[in-house]
Amino acid sequence: MTLKLIAGYSLAAATIAVAAVFLLPRQADGIVLGAALVILPVVWLHLLLSARVIRPLKSVAEAARRFTEGDFSVRVMGVAGGEIGELASAFNSMAVHLEAKIQELEASRSQIEGILQSMTEGVFVVDPSGRLTLINPAAQQILQVGSGPNALFKEAIRYPEFHLMAEQVLKKGYPAVQDVELFTPMERNLRVYGTRCRSAGGEPSALFVIHDVTEFRRLEQVRRDFVANVSHELKTPLTVIRGAVETLLEGALNEENGGRPFVELISEESERLGRLVDDLLGLAQIESKGMLLTKQQMDVKRFLSEEIERHKGRAKAAGVSMTLEMKTPLQTLMADREQAGRAVSNLLDNAIKYNRPGGTVIVRASVRDGAYRVDVEDTGIGIPPEQIGRIFERFYRVDKARSRETGSTGLGLAIVKHVMEAHGGFVQVESRPGEGSRFTLLFPLV
Ligand code: ADP
């Protein structure tokens, strides 16, 4: 404003002086000369003011305006010397510092934003007026929230557990931890942490962090079920053994041949216990992360013949015949001999166990669709379609009553499945109740 005035005054004075020279009657050359002496310094003063003060100050003012509009790269150029030069250089160094600070703040803001976006934990913040001031994609996905920040918290997140937690955190300032179960769109177990934080405006807000612990809870349940199942499986033969021993001790031992059935029972049940422990150890070994397969090129015909040979005795006792069909020119397969043997052996075991007298078991090797296939086909009792999805679970048996007679452990197919996964392959099954089943091991061709 002052500058404008000074400039205005100097311009007005120059104008008046010029006008005086031309309007006054030319009475004397002295007057003209006097007027010229007035005009020239005033004009010179105006030009000087404009070049040294007004224009530089205008550049500073323009730079300041652009800076406030967000152009942080702006600098005052071409102003040097004097107080205004100092002002320009102070402005420039302030601009450099502010630009660096703003870039730093922006970098840390985008880093925090990036972290929030990529976190698997859900995060959201509720302010005291009940609005969501922040919500990350994980929280939106877990809680099925369509709206973003600024939505009303109670409308966006409709689970009452969160409303109570927010009240507790905001009003009392206590941190809160709660397990929340969601049932739609699918069942989920959440562990939610709520704590007080300061929002950008300085007022206290409630910060929530959500951990999805569904998988963790499921594994916990699997572990609990497994321990319960193992205990039950071990207890059953032990109870039978204890009963038989008691009967023997109570006198059956002294009767002629009276003790034999009980001793046989003890022998059967201890064999069953042994099988169970072997299968459990096998399963633990396969499941342990450290299990490394020792793969080698196996001669498939020899490998399958050996496995069939090992089951000949049991097959004969059950009245079941076994044959091998090699339907591939590819004679070798890359696999772990011991583990692959375990898988084939379990399938042969079942094919005999769940067969009928006079039935057959065909073992077939073939190559199709980039996989080496080993089929074990039987003419046995088959599996009801609704049970097929469960037979690879540990301890699952279709016919619980029959499993006592067959001495089965319910672990055989779980072992097969794990062995195949360790090889990068898988196991398939097709079955018709009353007609038979076909289990197929698919080894990848490498
Ligand atoms: P198990 O020790 O009981 O044989 P598995 O895990 O090998 O345990 O098999 C699980 C269940 O799947 C068996 O109890 C049986 O009911 C069914 N099953 C497996 N193989 C066959 C088969 N070849 N024919 C009919 N049922 C079978």
Short mmCIF file of C-alpha atoms and ligand atoms in Angstrom, two decimals:
data_model
loop_
_atom_site.label_atom_id
_atom_site.label_comp_id
_atom_site.label_asym_id
_atom_site.label_seq_id
_atom_site.Cartn_x
_atom_site.Cartn_y
_atom_site.Cartn_z
CA MET A 1 0.00 0.00 0.00
CA THR A 2 2.77 2.44 1.04
CA LEU A 3 4.70 1.60 -2.06
CA LYS A 4 1.70 2.27 -4.19
CA LEU A 5 1.35 5.66 -2.48
CA ILE A 6 5.01 6.59 -3.01
CA ALA A 7 4.78 5.49 -6.62
CA GLY A 8 1.52 7.41 -7.00
CA TYR A 9 3.01 10.54 -5.47
CA SER A 10 6.13 10.47 -7.60
CA LEU A 11 4.05 9.85 -10.73
CA ALA A 12 1.64 12.69 -9.79
CA ALA A 13 4.54 15.07 -9.10
CA ALA A 14 6.13 14.20 -12.45
CA THR A 15 2.77 14.76 -14.21
CA ILE A 16 2.20 18.14 -12.50
CA ALA A 17 5.71 19.24 -13.34
CA VAL A 18 5.30 18.28 -17.01
CA ALA A 19 1.88 20.01 -17.10
CA ALA A 20 3.31 23.16 -15.48
CA VAL A 21 6.01 23.39 -18.13
CA PHE A 22 3.51 23.16 -20.97
CA LEU A 23 0.57 25.09 -19.50
CA LEU A 24 2.33 28.06 -17.94
CA PRO A 25 2.78 31.06 -20.27
CA ARG A 26 6.25 31.19 -21.46
CA GLN A 27 7.09 34.42 -19.80
CA ALA A 28 10.59 33.68 -19.29
CA ASP A 29 13.18 31.16 -20.25
CA GLY A 30 14.11 31.17 -16.60
CA ILE A 31 10.79 29.63 -15.71
CA VAL A 32 11.27 26.88 -18.30
CA LEU A 33 14.66 26.17 -16.99
CA GLY A 34 13.35 26.16 -13.41
CA ALA A 35 10.57 23.82 -14.41
CA ALA A 36 13.00 21.51 -16.17
CA LEU A 37 15.08 21.44 -13.05
CA VAL A 38 11.99 20.28 -11.13
CA ILE A 39 10.72 17.78 -13.71
CA LEU A 40 13.89 15.87 -14.38
CA PRO A 41 14.67 14.86 -10.78
CA VAL A 42 11.02 13.90 -10.18
CA VAL A 43 10.87 11.74 -13.31
CA TRP A 44 14.22 10.25 -12.40
CA LEU A 45 12.98 9.58 -8.88
CA HIS A 46 9.86 7.83 -10.23
CA LEU A 47 11.90 5.63 -12.57
CA LEU A 48 14.32 4.82 -9.80
CA LEU A 49 11.56 3.93 -7.35
CA SER A 50 9.85 1.77 -9.85
CA ALA A 51 13.05 -0.12 -10.84
CA ARG A 52 14.57 -0.53 -7.37
CA VAL A 53 11.58 -0.85 -5.07
CA ILE A 54 8.25 -1.44 -6.72
CA ARG A 55 9.14 -4.17 -9.22
CA PRO A 56 11.30 -6.20 -6.81
CA LEU A 57 8.63 -5.95 -4.13
CA LYS A 58 6.02 -7.03 -6.65
CA SER A 59 8.13 -10.10 -7.50
CA VAL A 60 8.37 -10.96 -3.78
CA ALA A 61 4.61 -10.45 -3.36
CA GLU A 62 3.91 -12.61 -6.45
CA ALA A 63 6.22 -15.37 -5.22
CA ALA A 64 4.53 -15.30 -1.78
CA ARG A 65 1.12 -15.58 -3.44
CA ARG A 66 2.16 -18.59 -5.56
CA PHE A 67 3.75 -20.18 -2.51
CA THR A 68 0.51 -19.91 -0.53
CA GLU A 69 -1.30 -21.48 -3.48
CA GLY A 70 0.92 -24.57 -3.15
CA ASP A 71 3.68 -23.93 -5.69
CA PHE A 72 6.53 -24.68 -3.30
CA SER A 73 9.16 -24.55 -6.03
CA VAL A 74 8.71 -20.80 -6.59
CA ARG A 75 11.73 -18.54 -5.87
CA VAL A 76 12.27 -14.75 -6.19
CA MET A 77 14.71 -14.16 -9.05
CA GLY A 78 16.66 -11.15 -10.22
CA VAL A 79 16.46 -9.19 -6.95
CA ALA A 80 19.84 -8.48 -5.46
CA GLY A 81 21.28 -5.92 -3.05
CA GLY A 82 19.65 -3.62 -0.56
CA GLU A 83 16.92 -4.35 1.91
CA ILE A 84 14.63 -5.77 -0.74
CA GLY A 85 17.41 -8.07 -1.95
CA GLU A 86 17.74 -9.26 1.67
CA LEU A 87 14.00 -9.74 1.87
CA ALA A 88 14.06 -11.78 -1.37
CA SER A 89 16.92 -13.96 -0.18
CA ALA A 90 15.20 -14.49 3.21
CA PHE A 91 12.04 -15.46 1.31
CA ASN A 92 14.03 -17.87 -0.89
CA SER A 93 15.72 -19.60 2.02
CA MET A 94 12.40 -19.84 3.85
CA ALA A 95 10.89 -21.36 0.69
CA VAL A 96 13.75 -23.91 0.45
CA HIS A 97 13.24 -24.95 4.08
CA LEU A 98 9.49 -25.10 3.83
CA GLU A 99 9.64 -27.06 0.58
CA ALA A 100 11.98 -29.60 2.20
CA LYS A 101 9.74 -29.84 5.32
CA ILE A 102 6.60 -30.21 3.24
CA GLN A 103 8.22 -32.92 1.09
CA GLU A 104 9.32 -34.71 4.26
CA LEU A 105 5.80 -34.52 5.69
CA GLU A 106 4.30 -35.71 2.43
CA ALA A 107 6.74 -38.63 2.23
CA SER A 108 5.93 -39.73 5.76
CA ARG A 109 2.19 -39.28 5.15
CA SER A 110 2.30 -41.39 2.00
CA GLN A 111 4.42 -43.98 3.81
CA ILE A 112 1.81 -44.22 6.59
CA GLU A 113 -0.93 -44.37 3.98
CA GLY A 114 0.93 -47.12 2.13
CA ILE A 115 1.34 -49.10 5.36
CA LEU A 116 -2.36 -48.72 6.20
CA GLN A 117 -3.37 -49.76 2.69
CA SER A 118 -1.27 -52.89 2.68
CA MET A 119 -1.87 -54.03 6.26
CA THR A 120 -3.75 -57.29 6.69
CA GLU A 121 -5.02 -56.00 10.04
CA GLY A 122 -8.04 -53.73 9.85
CA VAL A 123 -7.57 -50.19 11.21
CA PHE A 124 -10.15 -47.48 11.76
CA VAL A 125 -10.53 -44.32 13.84
CA VAL A 126 -13.71 -42.86 15.32
CA ASP A 127 -13.84 -39.22 16.45
CA PRO A 128 -15.91 -37.97 19.42
CA SER A 129 -18.75 -36.90 17.10
CA GLY A 130 -19.09 -40.55 16.05
CA ARG A 131 -17.59 -40.24 12.60
CA LEU A 132 -15.05 -42.49 10.96
CA THR A 133 -12.04 -40.30 10.33
CA LEU A 134 -9.97 -43.13 8.87
CA ILE A 135 -10.61 -46.69 7.69
CA ASN A 136 -8.19 -48.90 5.79
CA PRO A 137 -9.15 -51.41 3.06
CA ALA A 138 -8.60 -54.43 5.35
CA ALA A 139 -11.13 -53.07 7.88
CA GLN A 140 -13.55 -52.29 5.05
CA GLN A 141 -13.23 -55.82 3.77
CA ILE A 142 -13.46 -57.61 7.15
CA LEU A 143 -16.42 -55.53 8.37
CA GLN A 144 -18.06 -55.25 4.93
CA VAL A 145 -18.05 -51.45 5.10
CA GLY A 146 -18.87 -49.75 1.80
CA SER A 147 -18.47 -46.16 2.99
CA GLY A 148 -15.13 -44.48 3.55
CA PRO A 149 -13.92 -41.84 6.01
CA ASN A 150 -16.46 -39.30 7.32
CA ALA A 151 -19.32 -41.80 7.40
CA LEU A 152 -21.25 -42.18 10.64
CA PHE A 153 -19.50 -44.96 12.57
CA LYS A 154 -22.69 -46.61 13.90
CA GLU A 155 -24.24 -46.66 10.45
CA ALA A 156 -21.15 -47.93 8.68
CA ILE A 157 -20.22 -50.60 11.25
CA ARG A 158 -23.32 -52.23 12.61
CA TYR A 159 -21.82 -54.60 15.17
CA PRO A 160 -22.84 -53.53 18.71
CA GLU A 161 -19.59 -54.89 20.20
CA PHE A 162 -17.70 -52.13 18.38
CA HIS A 163 -20.14 -49.43 19.57
CA LEU A 164 -19.67 -50.45 23.21
CA MET A 165 -15.92 -50.57 22.81
CA ALA A 166 -15.86 -47.10 21.22
CA GLU A 167 -17.90 -45.72 24.12
CA GLN A 168 -15.56 -47.26 26.67
CA VAL A 169 -12.46 -45.98 24.90
CA LEU A 170 -13.79 -42.47 24.22
CA LYS A 171 -15.56 -41.82 27.53
CA LYS A 172 -13.38 -43.65 30.01
CA GLY A 173 -10.13 -43.61 28.11
CA TYR A 174 -9.48 -47.31 28.84
CA PRO A 175 -7.89 -49.50 26.20
CA ALA A 176 -10.16 -52.41 25.30
CA VAL A 177 -9.58 -55.91 23.89
CA GLN A 178 -12.42 -58.10 22.74
CA ASP A 179 -13.02 -61.23 20.71
CA VAL A 180 -15.79 -60.64 18.21
CA GLU A 181 -17.48 -63.32 16.13
CA LEU A 182 -19.02 -62.40 12.78
CA PHE A 183 -21.45 -64.68 11.04
CA THR A 184 -22.11 -62.91 7.74
CA PRO A 185 -21.10 -63.09 4.95
CA MET A 186 -19.05 -65.90 6.48
CA GLU A 187 -18.02 -67.01 9.94
CA ARG A 188 -15.04 -65.05 11.22
CA ASN A 189 -13.22 -64.76 14.52
CA LEU A 190 -11.76 -61.34 15.23
CA ARG A 191 -9.58 -60.05 18.03
CA VAL A 192 -10.19 -56.31 18.34
CA TYR A 193 -7.97 -53.82 20.16
CA GLY A 194 -9.33 -50.33 20.90
CA THR A 195 -7.31 -47.49 22.34
CA ARG A 196 -7.48 -43.70 22.70
CA CYS A 197 -5.50 -41.55 20.30
CA ARG A 198 -5.34 -37.86 19.38
CA SER A 199 -6.85 -36.90 16.06
CA ALA A 200 -5.42 -34.19 13.78
CA GLY A 201 -7.59 -31.57 15.50
CA GLY A 202 -6.22 -32.58 18.90
CA GLU A 203 -9.46 -34.08 20.25
CA PRO A 204 -9.36 -37.64 21.63
CA SER A 205 -10.47 -40.33 19.17
CA ALA A 206 -10.79 -44.12 19.36
CA LEU A 207 -8.33 -46.16 17.32
CA PHE A 208 -9.28 -49.76 16.51
CA VAL A 209 -7.02 -52.52 15.23
CA ILE A 210 -8.66 -55.76 14.06
CA HIS A 211 -6.82 -59.08 13.75
CA ASP A 212 -8.57 -61.81 11.79
CA VAL A 213 -7.81 -64.91 13.90
CA THR A 214 -10.20 -67.28 12.08
CA GLU A 215 -7.44 -69.52 10.72
CA PHE A 216 -5.62 -69.52 14.05
CA ARG A 217 -8.84 -70.60 15.88
CA ARG A 218 -9.49 -73.28 13.26
CA LEU A 219 -6.00 -74.72 13.72
CA GLU A 220 -6.46 -74.62 17.48
CA GLN A 221 -9.69 -76.61 17.06
CA VAL A 222 -7.98 -79.08 14.70
CA ARG A 223 -5.22 -79.58 17.27
CA ARG A 224 -7.74 -80.08 20.09
CA ASP A 225 -9.76 -82.55 18.00
CA PHE A 226 -6.58 -84.37 17.06
CA VAL A 227 -5.49 -84.78 20.68
CA ALA A 228 -9.00 -85.92 21.64
CA ASN A 229 -9.08 -88.39 18.72
CA VAL A 230 -5.62 -89.80 19.46
CA SER A 231 -6.50 -90.24 23.12
CA HIS A 232 -9.72 -92.00 22.17
CA GLU A 233 -7.98 -94.21 19.60
CA LEU A 234 -5.31 -95.23 22.09
CA LYS A 235 -7.79 -95.75 24.88
CA THR A 236 -10.01 -98.19 22.99
CA PRO A 237 -7.43 -100.97 22.46
CA LEU A 238 -5.95 -100.32 25.90
CA THR A 239 -9.36 -100.85 27.52
CA VAL A 240 -9.78 -104.14 25.63
CA ILE A 241 -6.29 -105.28 26.67
CA ARG A 242 -6.91 -104.34 30.30
CA GLY A 243 -10.25 -106.21 30.28
CA ALA A 244 -8.63 -109.32 28.80
CA VAL A 245 -5.77 -109.22 31.31
CA GLU A 246 -8.23 -108.89 34.19
CA THR A 247 -10.26 -111.85 32.94
CA LEU A 248 -7.08 -113.90 32.66
CA LEU A 249 -6.00 -112.95 36.15
CA GLU A 250 -9.40 -113.71 37.57
CA GLY A 251 -9.01 -117.35 36.60
CA ALA A 252 -9.25 -117.78 32.84
CA LEU A 253 -5.47 -118.22 32.78
CA ASN A 254 -5.75 -121.41 34.83
CA GLU A 255 -8.53 -122.99 32.78
CA GLU A 256 -7.34 -125.34 30.11
CA ASN A 257 -7.36 -123.37 26.84
CA GLY A 258 -9.73 -120.93 28.52
CA GLY A 259 -7.11 -118.20 28.39
CA ARG A 260 -6.31 -118.52 24.70
CA PRO A 261 -9.07 -116.25 23.28
CA PHE A 262 -8.02 -113.51 25.70
CA VAL A 263 -4.37 -113.81 24.80
CA GLU A 264 -5.34 -113.63 21.11
CA LEU A 265 -7.38 -110.53 21.86
CA ILE A 266 -4.41 -108.94 23.60
CA SER A 267 -2.21 -109.80 20.64
CA GLU A 268 -4.69 -108.29 18.13
CA GLU A 269 -5.18 -105.12 20.11
CA SER A 270 -1.47 -104.61 20.69
CA GLU A 271 -0.92 -105.01 16.97
CA ARG A 272 -3.60 -102.39 16.43
CA LEU A 273 -1.86 -100.10 18.92
CA GLY A 274 1.43 -100.64 17.11
CA ARG A 275 -0.16 -99.76 13.75
CA LEU A 276 -1.71 -96.66 15.23
CA VAL A 277 1.58 -95.47 16.69
CA ASP A 278 3.36 -96.21 13.38
CA ASP A 279 0.75 -94.23 11.43
CA LEU A 280 0.90 -91.34 13.89
CA LEU A 281 4.67 -91.21 13.65
CA GLY A 282 4.47 -91.44 9.86
CA LEU A 283 1.99 -88.60 9.72
CA ALA A 284 4.05 -86.45 12.08
CA GLN A 285 7.15 -87.09 9.97
CA ILE A 286 5.38 -86.15 6.74
CA GLU A 287 3.77 -83.07 8.22
CA SER A 288 6.92 -81.75 9.83
CA LYS A 289 8.40 -78.95 7.78
CA GLY A 290 11.77 -80.59 7.87
CA MET A 291 10.61 -83.56 5.81
CA LEU A 292 12.79 -83.61 2.75
CA LEU A 293 11.99 -86.13 0.09
CA THR A 294 14.84 -88.18 -1.24
CA LYS A 295 13.71 -88.39 -4.81
CA GLN A 296 15.23 -90.82 -7.22
CA GLN A 297 14.42 -92.33 -10.61
CA MET A 298 12.46 -95.45 -9.65
CA ASP A 299 11.78 -98.37 -11.92
CA VAL A 300 7.97 -98.25 -11.68
CA LYS A 301 7.29 -101.87 -12.61
CA ARG A 302 9.71 -103.10 -10.00
CA PHE A 303 8.43 -100.67 -7.40
CA LEU A 304 4.76 -101.63 -7.86
CA SER A 305 5.54 -105.38 -8.07
CA GLU A 306 7.39 -105.18 -4.75
CA GLU A 307 4.47 -103.41 -3.07
CA ILE A 308 1.98 -105.92 -4.48
CA GLU A 309 4.19 -108.78 -3.33
CA ARG A 310 4.22 -107.40 0.22
CA HIS A 311 0.39 -107.57 0.29
CA LYS A 312 0.01 -111.00 -1.35
CA GLY A 313 -0.44 -112.83 1.96
CA ARG A 314 -3.22 -110.56 3.18
CA ALA A 315 -4.92 -110.56 -0.21
CA LYS A 316 -4.89 -114.37 -0.28
CA ALA A 317 -6.35 -114.54 3.20
CA ALA A 318 -9.16 -112.21 2.09
CA GLY A 319 -9.75 -114.15 -1.13
CA VAL A 320 -8.76 -111.19 -3.30
CA SER A 321 -6.59 -111.43 -6.43
CA MET A 322 -4.14 -108.71 -7.46
CA THR A 323 -2.80 -107.78 -10.91
CA LEU A 324 -0.43 -105.15 -12.30
CA GLU A 325 -0.98 -103.42 -15.65
CA MET A 326 1.86 -101.30 -17.06
CA LYS A 327 0.14 -99.04 -19.59
CA THR A 328 3.06 -96.73 -20.23
CA PRO A 329 6.32 -96.91 -22.13
CA LEU A 330 7.76 -94.59 -19.47
CA GLN A 331 9.48 -97.00 -17.11
CA THR A 332 10.81 -94.63 -14.50
CA LEU A 333 9.32 -92.13 -12.10
CA MET A 334 11.02 -89.46 -10.00
CA ALA A 335 9.81 -90.01 -6.42
CA ASP A 336 10.83 -90.81 -2.85
CA ARG A 337 10.82 -94.62 -2.76
CA GLU A 338 9.95 -94.92 0.91
CA GLN A 339 7.18 -92.32 0.99
CA ALA A 340 5.67 -93.29 -2.38
CA GLY A 341 5.78 -96.91 -1.15
CA ARG A 342 3.89 -95.85 1.95
CA ALA A 343 1.16 -94.22 -0.18
CA VAL A 344 0.77 -97.22 -2.52
CA SER A 345 0.86 -99.61 0.41
CA ASN A 346 -1.96 -97.76 2.22
CA LEU A 347 -4.10 -97.85 -0.93
CA LEU A 348 -3.46 -101.58 -1.43
CA ASP A 349 -4.27 -102.18 2.21
CA ASN A 350 -7.66 -100.51 1.81
CA ALA A 351 -8.36 -102.13 -1.56
CA ILE A 352 -8.02 -105.55 0.13
CA LYS A 353 -9.67 -104.56 3.41
CA TYR A 354 -12.78 -103.05 1.83
CA ASN A 355 -13.10 -105.72 -0.87
CA ARG A 356 -15.24 -108.86 -0.96
CA PRO A 357 -14.14 -112.49 -1.16
CA GLY A 358 -13.45 -113.34 -4.79
CA GLY A 359 -12.88 -109.66 -5.60
CA THR A 360 -9.97 -108.16 -7.51
CA VAL A 361 -7.45 -105.35 -7.14
CA ILE A 362 -5.87 -103.90 -10.30
CA VAL A 363 -2.82 -101.69 -10.05
CA ARG A 364 -2.29 -99.67 -13.22
CA ALA A 365 0.54 -97.34 -14.23
CA SER A 366 -0.03 -94.83 -17.03
CA VAL A 367 0.99 -91.36 -18.20
CA ARG A 368 -1.62 -88.74 -19.07
CA ASP A 369 -1.92 -84.93 -19.04
CA GLY A 370 1.61 -84.33 -17.81
CA ALA A 371 1.24 -86.68 -14.82
CA TYR A 372 2.42 -90.16 -13.94
CA ARG A 373 -0.70 -91.93 -12.72
CA VAL A 374 -0.87 -94.94 -10.45
CA ASP A 375 -4.41 -96.34 -10.11
CA VAL A 376 -5.45 -98.78 -7.42
CA GLU A 377 -8.83 -100.14 -8.43
CA ASP A 378 -10.92 -102.55 -6.38
CA THR A 379 -14.25 -104.36 -6.64
CA GLY A 380 -15.17 -103.72 -3.03
CA ILE A 381 -17.91 -102.04 -1.04
CA GLY A 382 -17.34 -98.54 -2.48
CA ILE A 383 -17.84 -95.22 -0.72
CA PRO A 384 -21.12 -93.26 -0.49
CA PRO A 385 -20.78 -90.01 -2.54
CA GLU A 386 -21.61 -87.79 0.46
CA GLN A 387 -18.67 -89.26 2.42
CA ILE A 388 -16.03 -88.98 -0.31
CA GLY A 389 -15.07 -85.44 0.69
CA ARG A 390 -14.19 -86.55 4.23
CA ILE A 391 -12.23 -89.78 3.82
CA PHE A 392 -8.86 -87.96 3.66
CA GLU A 393 -9.44 -86.42 7.11
CA ARG A 394 -7.53 -87.96 9.97
CA PHE A 395 -9.48 -90.64 11.86
CA TYR A 396 -12.44 -90.42 9.53
CA ARG A 397 -14.04 -93.76 8.77
CA VAL A 398 -17.17 -94.39 6.76
CA ASP A 399 -18.22 -97.43 8.77
CA LYS A 400 -17.15 -96.92 12.37
CA ALA A 401 -18.40 -100.34 13.51
CA ARG A 402 -16.52 -102.19 10.77
CA SER A 403 -13.31 -100.36 11.54
CA ARG A 404 -13.02 -102.37 14.76
CA GLU A 405 -13.06 -105.65 12.81
CA THR A 406 -10.61 -104.44 10.20
CA GLY A 407 -8.32 -102.91 12.82
CA SER A 408 -8.14 -99.69 10.82
CA THR A 409 -6.61 -96.52 12.20
CA GLY A 410 -8.37 -93.94 10.02
CA LEU A 411 -5.01 -92.38 9.19
CA GLY A 412 -4.07 -94.24 6.00
CA LEU A 413 -5.60 -91.82 3.47
CA ALA A 414 -4.47 -88.73 5.42
CA ILE A 415 -0.92 -90.08 5.01
CA VAL A 416 -1.49 -90.72 1.27
CA LYS A 417 -2.72 -87.16 0.79
CA HIS A 418 0.29 -85.65 2.58
CA VAL A 419 2.79 -87.82 0.73
CA MET A 420 1.33 -86.76 -2.61
CA GLU A 421 1.34 -83.07 -1.66
CA ALA A 422 4.98 -83.36 -0.61
CA HIS A 423 5.70 -84.69 -4.11
CA GLY A 424 3.87 -81.74 -5.70
CA GLY A 425 1.10 -84.10 -6.84
CA PHE A 426 -2.26 -85.18 -5.47
CA VAL A 427 -4.65 -88.09 -4.97
CA GLN A 428 -8.05 -88.56 -6.62
CA VAL A 429 -10.88 -90.96 -5.94
CA GLU A 430 -13.86 -92.29 -7.87
CA SER A 431 -16.23 -94.73 -6.27
CA ARG A 432 -19.59 -96.45 -6.66
CA PRO A 433 -21.16 -97.98 -3.56
CA GLY A 434 -21.46 -101.74 -3.98
CA GLU A 435 -19.25 -101.78 -7.10
CA GLY A 436 -15.82 -100.60 -6.07
CA SER A 437 -13.41 -97.69 -5.88
CA ARG A 438 -10.49 -96.31 -7.85
CA PHE A 439 -7.83 -94.23 -6.09
CA THR A 440 -5.34 -92.47 -8.38
CA LEU A 441 -1.96 -91.08 -7.34
CA LEU A 442 -0.83 -88.30 -9.70
CA PHE A 443 2.91 -87.59 -9.69
CA PRO A 444 4.08 -84.56 -11.66
CA LEU A 445 6.37 -85.39 -14.60
CA VAL A 446 9.55 -83.40 -14.07
P1 ADP B 1 -8.63 -96.79 7.61
O1 ADP B 1 -7.49 -97.09 8.46
O2 ADP B 1 -9.95 -96.70 8.33
O3 ADP B 1 -8.71 -97.62 6.39
P2 ADP B 1 -8.15 -94.64 5.81
O4 ADP B 1 -7.79 -93.26 6.08
O5 ADP B 1 -7.25 -95.47 4.96
O6 ADP B 1 -8.39 -95.29 7.20
O7 ADP B 1 -9.58 -94.65 5.14
C1 ADP B 1 -10.63 -93.85 5.65
C2 ADP B 1 -11.97 -94.47 5.36
O8 ADP B 1 -12.21 -94.41 3.96
C3 ADP B 1 -12.04 -95.92 5.68
O9 ADP B 1 -12.41 -96.10 7.04
C4 ADP B 1 -13.09 -96.42 4.75
O10 ADP B 1 -14.36 -96.18 5.30
C5 ADP B 1 -12.93 -95.55 3.53
N1 ADP B 1 -12.14 -96.24 2.46
C6 ADP B 1 -10.85 -96.06 2.19
N2 ADP B 1 -10.46 -96.83 1.13
C7 ADP B 1 -11.55 -97.46 0.72
C8 ADP B 1 -11.83 -98.40 -0.34
N3 ADP B 1 -10.88 -98.81 -1.19
N4 ADP B 1 -13.09 -98.86 -0.47
C9 ADP B 1 -14.05 -98.45 0.36
N5 ADP B 1 -13.88 -97.58 1.39
C10 ADP B 1 -12.64 -97.09 1.56
#
